Short mmCIF file of C-alpha atoms in Angstrom, two decimals:
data_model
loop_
_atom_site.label_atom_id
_atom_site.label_comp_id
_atom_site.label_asym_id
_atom_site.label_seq_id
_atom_site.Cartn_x
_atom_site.Cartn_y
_atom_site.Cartn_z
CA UNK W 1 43.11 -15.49 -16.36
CA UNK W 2 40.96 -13.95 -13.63
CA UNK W 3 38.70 -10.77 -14.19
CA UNK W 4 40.40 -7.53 -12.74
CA UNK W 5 38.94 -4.19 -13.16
CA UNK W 6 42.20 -2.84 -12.38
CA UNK W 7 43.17 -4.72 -15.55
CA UNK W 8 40.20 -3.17 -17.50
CA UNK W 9 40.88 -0.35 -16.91
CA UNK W 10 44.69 -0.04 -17.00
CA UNK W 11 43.88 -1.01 -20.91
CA UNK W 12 41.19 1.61 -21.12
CA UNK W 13 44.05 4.25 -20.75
CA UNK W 14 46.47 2.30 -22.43
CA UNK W 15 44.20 2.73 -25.96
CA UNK W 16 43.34 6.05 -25.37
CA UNK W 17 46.74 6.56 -25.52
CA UNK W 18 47.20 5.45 -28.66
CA UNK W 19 44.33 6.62 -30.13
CA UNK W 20 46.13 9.94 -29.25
CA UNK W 21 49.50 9.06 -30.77
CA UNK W 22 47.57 8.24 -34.00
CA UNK W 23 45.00 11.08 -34.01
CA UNK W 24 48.20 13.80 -33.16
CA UNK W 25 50.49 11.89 -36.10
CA UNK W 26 47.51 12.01 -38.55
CA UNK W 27 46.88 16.08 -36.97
CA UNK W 28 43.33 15.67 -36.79
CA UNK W 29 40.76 16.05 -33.74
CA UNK W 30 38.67 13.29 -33.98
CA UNK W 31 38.71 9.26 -34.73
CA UNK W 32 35.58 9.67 -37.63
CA UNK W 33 38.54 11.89 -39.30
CA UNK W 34 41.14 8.94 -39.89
CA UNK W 35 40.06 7.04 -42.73
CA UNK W 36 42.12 5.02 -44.84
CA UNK W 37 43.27 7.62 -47.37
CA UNK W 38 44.51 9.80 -44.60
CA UNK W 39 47.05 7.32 -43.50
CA UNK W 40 48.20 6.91 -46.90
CA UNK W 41 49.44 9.94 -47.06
CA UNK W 42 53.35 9.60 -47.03
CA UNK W 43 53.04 12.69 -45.17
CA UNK W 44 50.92 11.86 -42.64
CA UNK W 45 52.50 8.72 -41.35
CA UNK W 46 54.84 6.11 -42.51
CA UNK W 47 55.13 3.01 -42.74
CA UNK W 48 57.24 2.04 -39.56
CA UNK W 49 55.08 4.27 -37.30
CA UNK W 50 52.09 2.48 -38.93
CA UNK W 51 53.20 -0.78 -38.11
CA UNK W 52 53.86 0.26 -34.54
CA UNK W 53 49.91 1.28 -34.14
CA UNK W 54 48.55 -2.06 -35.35
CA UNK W 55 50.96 -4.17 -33.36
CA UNK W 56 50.05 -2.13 -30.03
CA UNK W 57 46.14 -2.38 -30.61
CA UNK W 58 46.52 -6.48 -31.63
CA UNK W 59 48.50 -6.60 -28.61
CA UNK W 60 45.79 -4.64 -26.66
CA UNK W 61 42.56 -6.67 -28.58
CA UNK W 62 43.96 -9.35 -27.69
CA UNK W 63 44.62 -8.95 -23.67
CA UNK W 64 41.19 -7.33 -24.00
CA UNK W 65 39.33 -10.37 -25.15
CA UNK W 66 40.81 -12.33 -22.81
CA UNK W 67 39.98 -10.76 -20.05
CA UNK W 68 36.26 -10.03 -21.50
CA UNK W 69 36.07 -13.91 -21.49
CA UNK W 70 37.04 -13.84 -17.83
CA UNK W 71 34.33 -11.15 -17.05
CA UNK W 72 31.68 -13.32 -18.93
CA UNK W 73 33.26 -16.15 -16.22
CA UNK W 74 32.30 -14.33 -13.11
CA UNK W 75 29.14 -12.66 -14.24
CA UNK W 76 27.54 -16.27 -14.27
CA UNK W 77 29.38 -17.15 -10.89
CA UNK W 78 27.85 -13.93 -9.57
CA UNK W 79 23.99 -15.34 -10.88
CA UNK W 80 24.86 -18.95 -9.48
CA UNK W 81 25.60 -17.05 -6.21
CA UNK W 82 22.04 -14.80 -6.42
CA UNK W 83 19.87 -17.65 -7.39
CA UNK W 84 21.70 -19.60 -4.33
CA UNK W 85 20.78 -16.85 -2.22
CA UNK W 86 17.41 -15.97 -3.32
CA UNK W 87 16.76 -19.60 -2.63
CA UNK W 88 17.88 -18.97 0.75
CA UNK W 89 15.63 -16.38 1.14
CA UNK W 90 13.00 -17.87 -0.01
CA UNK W 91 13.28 -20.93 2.19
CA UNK W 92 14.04 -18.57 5.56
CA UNK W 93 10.35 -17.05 4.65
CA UNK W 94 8.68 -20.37 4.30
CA UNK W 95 10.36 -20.99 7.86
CA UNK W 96 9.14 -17.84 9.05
CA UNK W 97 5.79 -18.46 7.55
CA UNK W 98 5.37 -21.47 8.96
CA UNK W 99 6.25 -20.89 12.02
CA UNK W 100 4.13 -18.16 12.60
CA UNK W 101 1.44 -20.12 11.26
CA UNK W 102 2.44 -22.53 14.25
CA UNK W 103 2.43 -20.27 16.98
CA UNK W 104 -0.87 -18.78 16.07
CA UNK W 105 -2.07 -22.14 15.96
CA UNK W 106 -1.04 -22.92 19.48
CA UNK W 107 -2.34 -19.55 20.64
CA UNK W 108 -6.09 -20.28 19.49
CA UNK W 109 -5.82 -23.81 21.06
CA UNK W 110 -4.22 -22.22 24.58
CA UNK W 111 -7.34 -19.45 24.22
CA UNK W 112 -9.72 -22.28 23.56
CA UNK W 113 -8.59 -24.34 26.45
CA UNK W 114 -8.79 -21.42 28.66
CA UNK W 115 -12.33 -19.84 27.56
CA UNK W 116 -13.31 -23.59 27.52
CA UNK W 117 -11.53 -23.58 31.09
CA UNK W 118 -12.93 -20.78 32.35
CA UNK W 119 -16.87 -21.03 31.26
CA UNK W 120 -16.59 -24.53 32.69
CA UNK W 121 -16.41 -23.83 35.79
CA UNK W 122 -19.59 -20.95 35.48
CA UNK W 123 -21.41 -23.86 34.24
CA UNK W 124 -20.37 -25.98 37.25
CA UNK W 125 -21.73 -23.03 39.69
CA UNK W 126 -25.33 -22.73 37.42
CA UNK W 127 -25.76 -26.33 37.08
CA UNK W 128 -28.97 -25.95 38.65
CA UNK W 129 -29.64 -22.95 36.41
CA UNK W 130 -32.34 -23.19 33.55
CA UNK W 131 -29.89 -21.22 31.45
CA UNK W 132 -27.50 -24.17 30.44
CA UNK W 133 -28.30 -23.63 26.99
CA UNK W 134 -27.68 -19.71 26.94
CA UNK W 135 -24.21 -20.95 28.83
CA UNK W 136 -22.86 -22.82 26.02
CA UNK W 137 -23.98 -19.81 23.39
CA UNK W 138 -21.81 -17.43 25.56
CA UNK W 139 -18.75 -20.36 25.61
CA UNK W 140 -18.99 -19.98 22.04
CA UNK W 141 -19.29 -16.24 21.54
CA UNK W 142 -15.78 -16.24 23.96
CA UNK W 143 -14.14 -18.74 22.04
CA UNK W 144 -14.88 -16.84 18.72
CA UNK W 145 -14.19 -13.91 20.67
CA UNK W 146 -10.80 -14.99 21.84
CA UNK W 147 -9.67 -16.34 18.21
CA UNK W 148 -10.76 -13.53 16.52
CA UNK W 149 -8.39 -11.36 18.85
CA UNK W 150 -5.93 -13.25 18.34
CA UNK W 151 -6.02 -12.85 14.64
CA UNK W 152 -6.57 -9.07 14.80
CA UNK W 153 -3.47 -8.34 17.30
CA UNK W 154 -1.22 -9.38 14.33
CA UNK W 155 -2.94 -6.80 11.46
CA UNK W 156 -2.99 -3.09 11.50
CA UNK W 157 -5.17 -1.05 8.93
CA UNK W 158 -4.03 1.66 6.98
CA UNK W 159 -6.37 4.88 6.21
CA UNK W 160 -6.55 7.52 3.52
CA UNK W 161 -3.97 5.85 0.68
CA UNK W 162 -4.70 6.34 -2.46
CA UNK W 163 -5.49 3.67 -4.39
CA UNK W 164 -3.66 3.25 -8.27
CA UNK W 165 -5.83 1.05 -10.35
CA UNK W 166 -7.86 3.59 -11.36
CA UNK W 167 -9.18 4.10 -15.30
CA UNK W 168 -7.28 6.48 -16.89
CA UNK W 169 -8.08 8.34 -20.71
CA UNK W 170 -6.19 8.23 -23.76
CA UNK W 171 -7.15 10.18 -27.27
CA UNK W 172 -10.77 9.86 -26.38
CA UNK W 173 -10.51 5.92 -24.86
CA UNK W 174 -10.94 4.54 -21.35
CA UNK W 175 -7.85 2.58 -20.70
CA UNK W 176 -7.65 0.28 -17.36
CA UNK W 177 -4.31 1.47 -15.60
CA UNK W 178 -2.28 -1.48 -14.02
CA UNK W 179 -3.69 -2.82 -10.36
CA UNK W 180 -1.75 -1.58 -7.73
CA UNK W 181 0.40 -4.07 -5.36
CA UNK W 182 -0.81 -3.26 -1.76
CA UNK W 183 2.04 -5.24 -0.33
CA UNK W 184 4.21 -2.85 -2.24
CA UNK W 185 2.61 0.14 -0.62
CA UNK W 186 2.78 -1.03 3.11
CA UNK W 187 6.30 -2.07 2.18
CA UNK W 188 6.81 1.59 1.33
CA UNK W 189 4.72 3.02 4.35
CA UNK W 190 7.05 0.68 6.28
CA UNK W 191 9.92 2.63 4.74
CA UNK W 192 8.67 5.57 5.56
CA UNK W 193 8.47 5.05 9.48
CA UNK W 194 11.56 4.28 9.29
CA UNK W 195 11.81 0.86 11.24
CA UNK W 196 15.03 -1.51 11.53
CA UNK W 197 15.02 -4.37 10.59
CA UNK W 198 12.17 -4.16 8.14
CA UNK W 199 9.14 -6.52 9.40
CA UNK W 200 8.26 -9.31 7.31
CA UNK W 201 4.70 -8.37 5.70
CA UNK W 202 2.58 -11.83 5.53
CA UNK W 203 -0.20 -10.11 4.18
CA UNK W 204 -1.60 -7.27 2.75
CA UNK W 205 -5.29 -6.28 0.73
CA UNK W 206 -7.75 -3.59 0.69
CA UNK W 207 -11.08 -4.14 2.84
CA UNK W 208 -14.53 -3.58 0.87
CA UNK W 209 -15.78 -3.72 -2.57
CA UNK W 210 -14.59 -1.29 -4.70
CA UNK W 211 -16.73 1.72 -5.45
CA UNK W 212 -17.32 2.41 -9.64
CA UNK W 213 -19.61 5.31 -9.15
CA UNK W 214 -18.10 8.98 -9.12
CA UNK W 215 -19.44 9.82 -5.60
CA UNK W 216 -17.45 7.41 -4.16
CA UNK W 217 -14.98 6.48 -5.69
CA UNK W 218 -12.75 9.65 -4.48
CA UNK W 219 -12.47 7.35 -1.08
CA UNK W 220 -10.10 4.77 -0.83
CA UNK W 221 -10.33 1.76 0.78
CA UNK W 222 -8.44 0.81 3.91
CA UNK W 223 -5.99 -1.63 3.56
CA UNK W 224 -5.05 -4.42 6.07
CA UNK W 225 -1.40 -5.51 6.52
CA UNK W 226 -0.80 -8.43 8.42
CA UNK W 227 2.91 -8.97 10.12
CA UNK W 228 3.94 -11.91 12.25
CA UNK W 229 3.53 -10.56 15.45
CA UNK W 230 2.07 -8.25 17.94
CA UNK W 231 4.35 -7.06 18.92
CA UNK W 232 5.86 -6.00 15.19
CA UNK W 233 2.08 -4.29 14.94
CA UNK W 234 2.47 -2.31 18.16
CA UNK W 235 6.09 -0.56 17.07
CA UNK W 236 4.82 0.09 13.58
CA UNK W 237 1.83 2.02 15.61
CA UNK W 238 3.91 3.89 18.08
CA UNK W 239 6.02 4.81 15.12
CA UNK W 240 3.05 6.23 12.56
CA UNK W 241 2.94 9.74 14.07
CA UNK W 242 6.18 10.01 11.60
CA UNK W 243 4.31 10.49 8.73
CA UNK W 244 2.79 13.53 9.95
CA UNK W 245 6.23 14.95 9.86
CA UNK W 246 6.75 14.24 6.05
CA UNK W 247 7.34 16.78 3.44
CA UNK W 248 5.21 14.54 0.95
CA UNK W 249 1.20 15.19 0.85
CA UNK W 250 0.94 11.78 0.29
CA UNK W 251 1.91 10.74 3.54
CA UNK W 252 0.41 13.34 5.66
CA UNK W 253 -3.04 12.25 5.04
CA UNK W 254 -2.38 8.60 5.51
CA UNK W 255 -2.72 7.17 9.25
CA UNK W 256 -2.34 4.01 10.71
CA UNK W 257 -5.00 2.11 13.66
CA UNK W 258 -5.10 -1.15 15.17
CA UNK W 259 -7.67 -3.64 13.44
CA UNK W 260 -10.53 -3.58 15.64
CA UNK W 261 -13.41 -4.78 15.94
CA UNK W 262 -16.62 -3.89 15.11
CA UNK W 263 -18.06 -3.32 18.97
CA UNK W 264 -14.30 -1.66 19.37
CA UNK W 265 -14.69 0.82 16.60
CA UNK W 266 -18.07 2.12 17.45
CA UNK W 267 -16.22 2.97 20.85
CA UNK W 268 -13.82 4.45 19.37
CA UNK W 269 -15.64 6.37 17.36
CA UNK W 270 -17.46 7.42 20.08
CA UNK W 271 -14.50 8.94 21.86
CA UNK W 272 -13.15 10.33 18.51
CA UNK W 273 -16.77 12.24 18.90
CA UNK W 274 -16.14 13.03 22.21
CA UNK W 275 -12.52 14.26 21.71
CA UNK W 276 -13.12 16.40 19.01
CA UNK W 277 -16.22 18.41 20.90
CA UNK W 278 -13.57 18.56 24.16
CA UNK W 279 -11.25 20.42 21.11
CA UNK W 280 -13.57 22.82 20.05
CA UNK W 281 -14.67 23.72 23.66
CA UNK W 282 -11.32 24.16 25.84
CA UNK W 283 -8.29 25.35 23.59
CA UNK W 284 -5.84 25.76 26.34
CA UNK W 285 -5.56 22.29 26.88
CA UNK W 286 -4.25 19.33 24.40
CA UNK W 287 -6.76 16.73 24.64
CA UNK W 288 -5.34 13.12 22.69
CA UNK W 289 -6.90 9.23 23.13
CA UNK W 290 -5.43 6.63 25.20
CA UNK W 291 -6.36 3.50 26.55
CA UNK W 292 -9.52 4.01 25.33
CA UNK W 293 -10.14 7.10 27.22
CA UNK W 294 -9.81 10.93 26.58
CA UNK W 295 -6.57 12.81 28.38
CA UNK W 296 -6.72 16.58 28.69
CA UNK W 297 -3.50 18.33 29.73
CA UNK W 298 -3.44 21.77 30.13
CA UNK W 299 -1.00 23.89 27.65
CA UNK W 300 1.21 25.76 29.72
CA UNK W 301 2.12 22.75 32.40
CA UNK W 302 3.39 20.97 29.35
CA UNK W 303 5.06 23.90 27.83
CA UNK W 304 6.87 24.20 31.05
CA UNK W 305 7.55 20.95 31.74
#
C-alpha cells in the first residue's frame, strides 16, 4: 500500500476512540489507570466486551504497521529526490562558476588588447621620443590598472559588522568561540536588503590581520563579498540605504561601499571630509556624495517638491 496521511490519521481517531470506550467501561480518567487487575474485575468489563477491544486494536496495529512500512517507503524516495537535487544544484553553481570565471577572463584579455591598443599608438606618435622606456612602464601600470578594475567592479565591502570568533570566558578559562562564516553573514546582509532572486555569493572574507590587543580589537574588519557581476554589485549598493531603516542595532551601523581602490579611497575620503564640514556649516541644505562630487540641495525646495 501507498503512504496516506489521510490514512494516518483517520486511524489516529479511530484508537482514540477506543481508548475512550475502554477508559469509560473501566470508569477511570486516564490509560496509566487500566492495569491488568482492573479489567479483571467481572464488574468492570466482561469478557465479550474484552474481546471486542483486542480484536479492534489488532485490527488497527496491524493497518498501522502497514502503512508505517509505506511511510518508511517514501521517506527514502523523498532523500533519493534531495540528493538528486542537491546534485543539481551543485552542478548549476559549478556552471555558474565557471562561467563567470570565463567571462572575466575574456574581459581582462578585451582590456589588455585595448590598453595594449591604445598605448600603441602613443608610442607610434613619440617614436622619436627619449621616453620609450617610461612608455612601456605606463602600458603596464594601464594594463594592471584595467585588470584590477575589472576585478573590483564585481566585490563590494562591507563596514562596521561585528565579527563572532571572539574568546569568550568560562569558570575562570579562556575558551576560543567557534570562527564565524563570513559567507553566512553577507548571505544574511543580502537578506536583509531584501533582493529577489538572491545573488549567488562567489566569495566572501574579512580584509586585514586580525587585531589581539584590547585597543583594537573593538574594530572589526571589513569584509569583501564577491558576486558574479557588476551589475549584481551595483543593485545590492543602491539597495543598502535599507538597513538604515531596520529596527535591529545590528544593522544600523553596518554600511555597504564599492571596493575601491587605494588612489579612489583617499578621494573619497577626501570628499567624506569635505561633506561633513559643508554639514556642520549650512544646515538648511542636505548635502549627500555622488559621482564623486558633493550635491547640496536646499531643504525647503525638496520639502516642496
Amino acid at each position: 500500500m501507498d503512504f496516506l496521511m489521510e490514512t494516518a490519521l483517520n486511524m489516529e481517531k479511530e484508537l482514540n476512540t477506543i481508548v475512550k470506550q475502554i477508559l469509560k467501561s473501566c470508569r477511570v480518567q486516564n490509560v496509566e489507570e487500566v492495569n491488568q487487575a482492573l479489567l479483571a474485575k467481572p464488574n468492570i468489563c466482561n469478557k465479550d466486551t474484552l474481546a471486542s477491544y483486542v480484536d479492534k486494536l489488532l485490527k488497527l496495529s496491524t493497518c498501522n504497521l502497514a502503512n508505517c512500512q509505506a511511510a518508511a517507503v517514501k521517506i527514502d524516495q523523498l532523500k533519493s529526490e534531495r540528493i538528486e537535487i542537491q546534485q543539481t544544484v551543485i552542478d548549476l553553481q559549478n556552471r555558474q562558476l565557471q562561467q563567470f570565471q570565463e567571462t572575466v577572463e575574456a574581459s581582462v584579455k578585451d582590456s589588455v588588447k585595448t590598453e595594449i591598443t591604445t598605448w600603441s599608438e602613443i608610442v607610434q606618435k613619440n617614436v622619436k621620443s627619449a621616453s620609450a622606456t617610461q612608455s612601456v612602464k605606463s602600458v603596464q601600470k594601464a594594463v594592471r590598472s584595467a585588470v584590477e578594475d575589472n576585478v573590483r567592479s564585481n566585490n563590494f565591502i562591507i563596514y562596521g559588522c561585528k565579527e563572532e570568533d571572539e574568546t569568550y570566558e568560562y569558570e575562570g578559562e579562556e575558551y576560543d568561540a567557534v570562527p564565524e562564516n563570513v559567507t553566512d553573514t553577507a548571505k544574511q546582509l543580502l537578506n536583509e536588503i531584501d533582493i529577489n532572486p538572491r545573488p549567488q555569493i562567489v566569495a566572501a572574507s574579512r580584509l586585514g590581520t586580525q587585531k589581539v590587543d584590547s585597543a583594537s580589537a573593538s574594530k572589526a574588519r571589513p569584509i569583501k563579498v564577491t558576486l558574479a557581476s557588476p551589475e549584481v554589485v551595483k543593485l545590492v549598493l543602491s539597495k543598502s540605504s535599507k538597513l538604515k531603516e531596520k529596527s535591529s542595532a545590528h544593522w544600523k551601523c553596518v554600511y555597504l561601499a564599492p571596493d575601491r581602490s587605494k588612489e579612489e579611497r583617499a578621494a573619497h575620503s577626501k570628499l567624506v571630509t569635505e561633506l561633513k564640514q559643508k554639514i556642520s556649516e549650512d544646515s538648511c541644505k542636505y548635502h549627500y556624495i555622488r559621482d564623486g562630487r558633493i550635491i547640496s540641495v536646499d531643504k525647503a525646495l525638496s520639502t516642496t517638491a
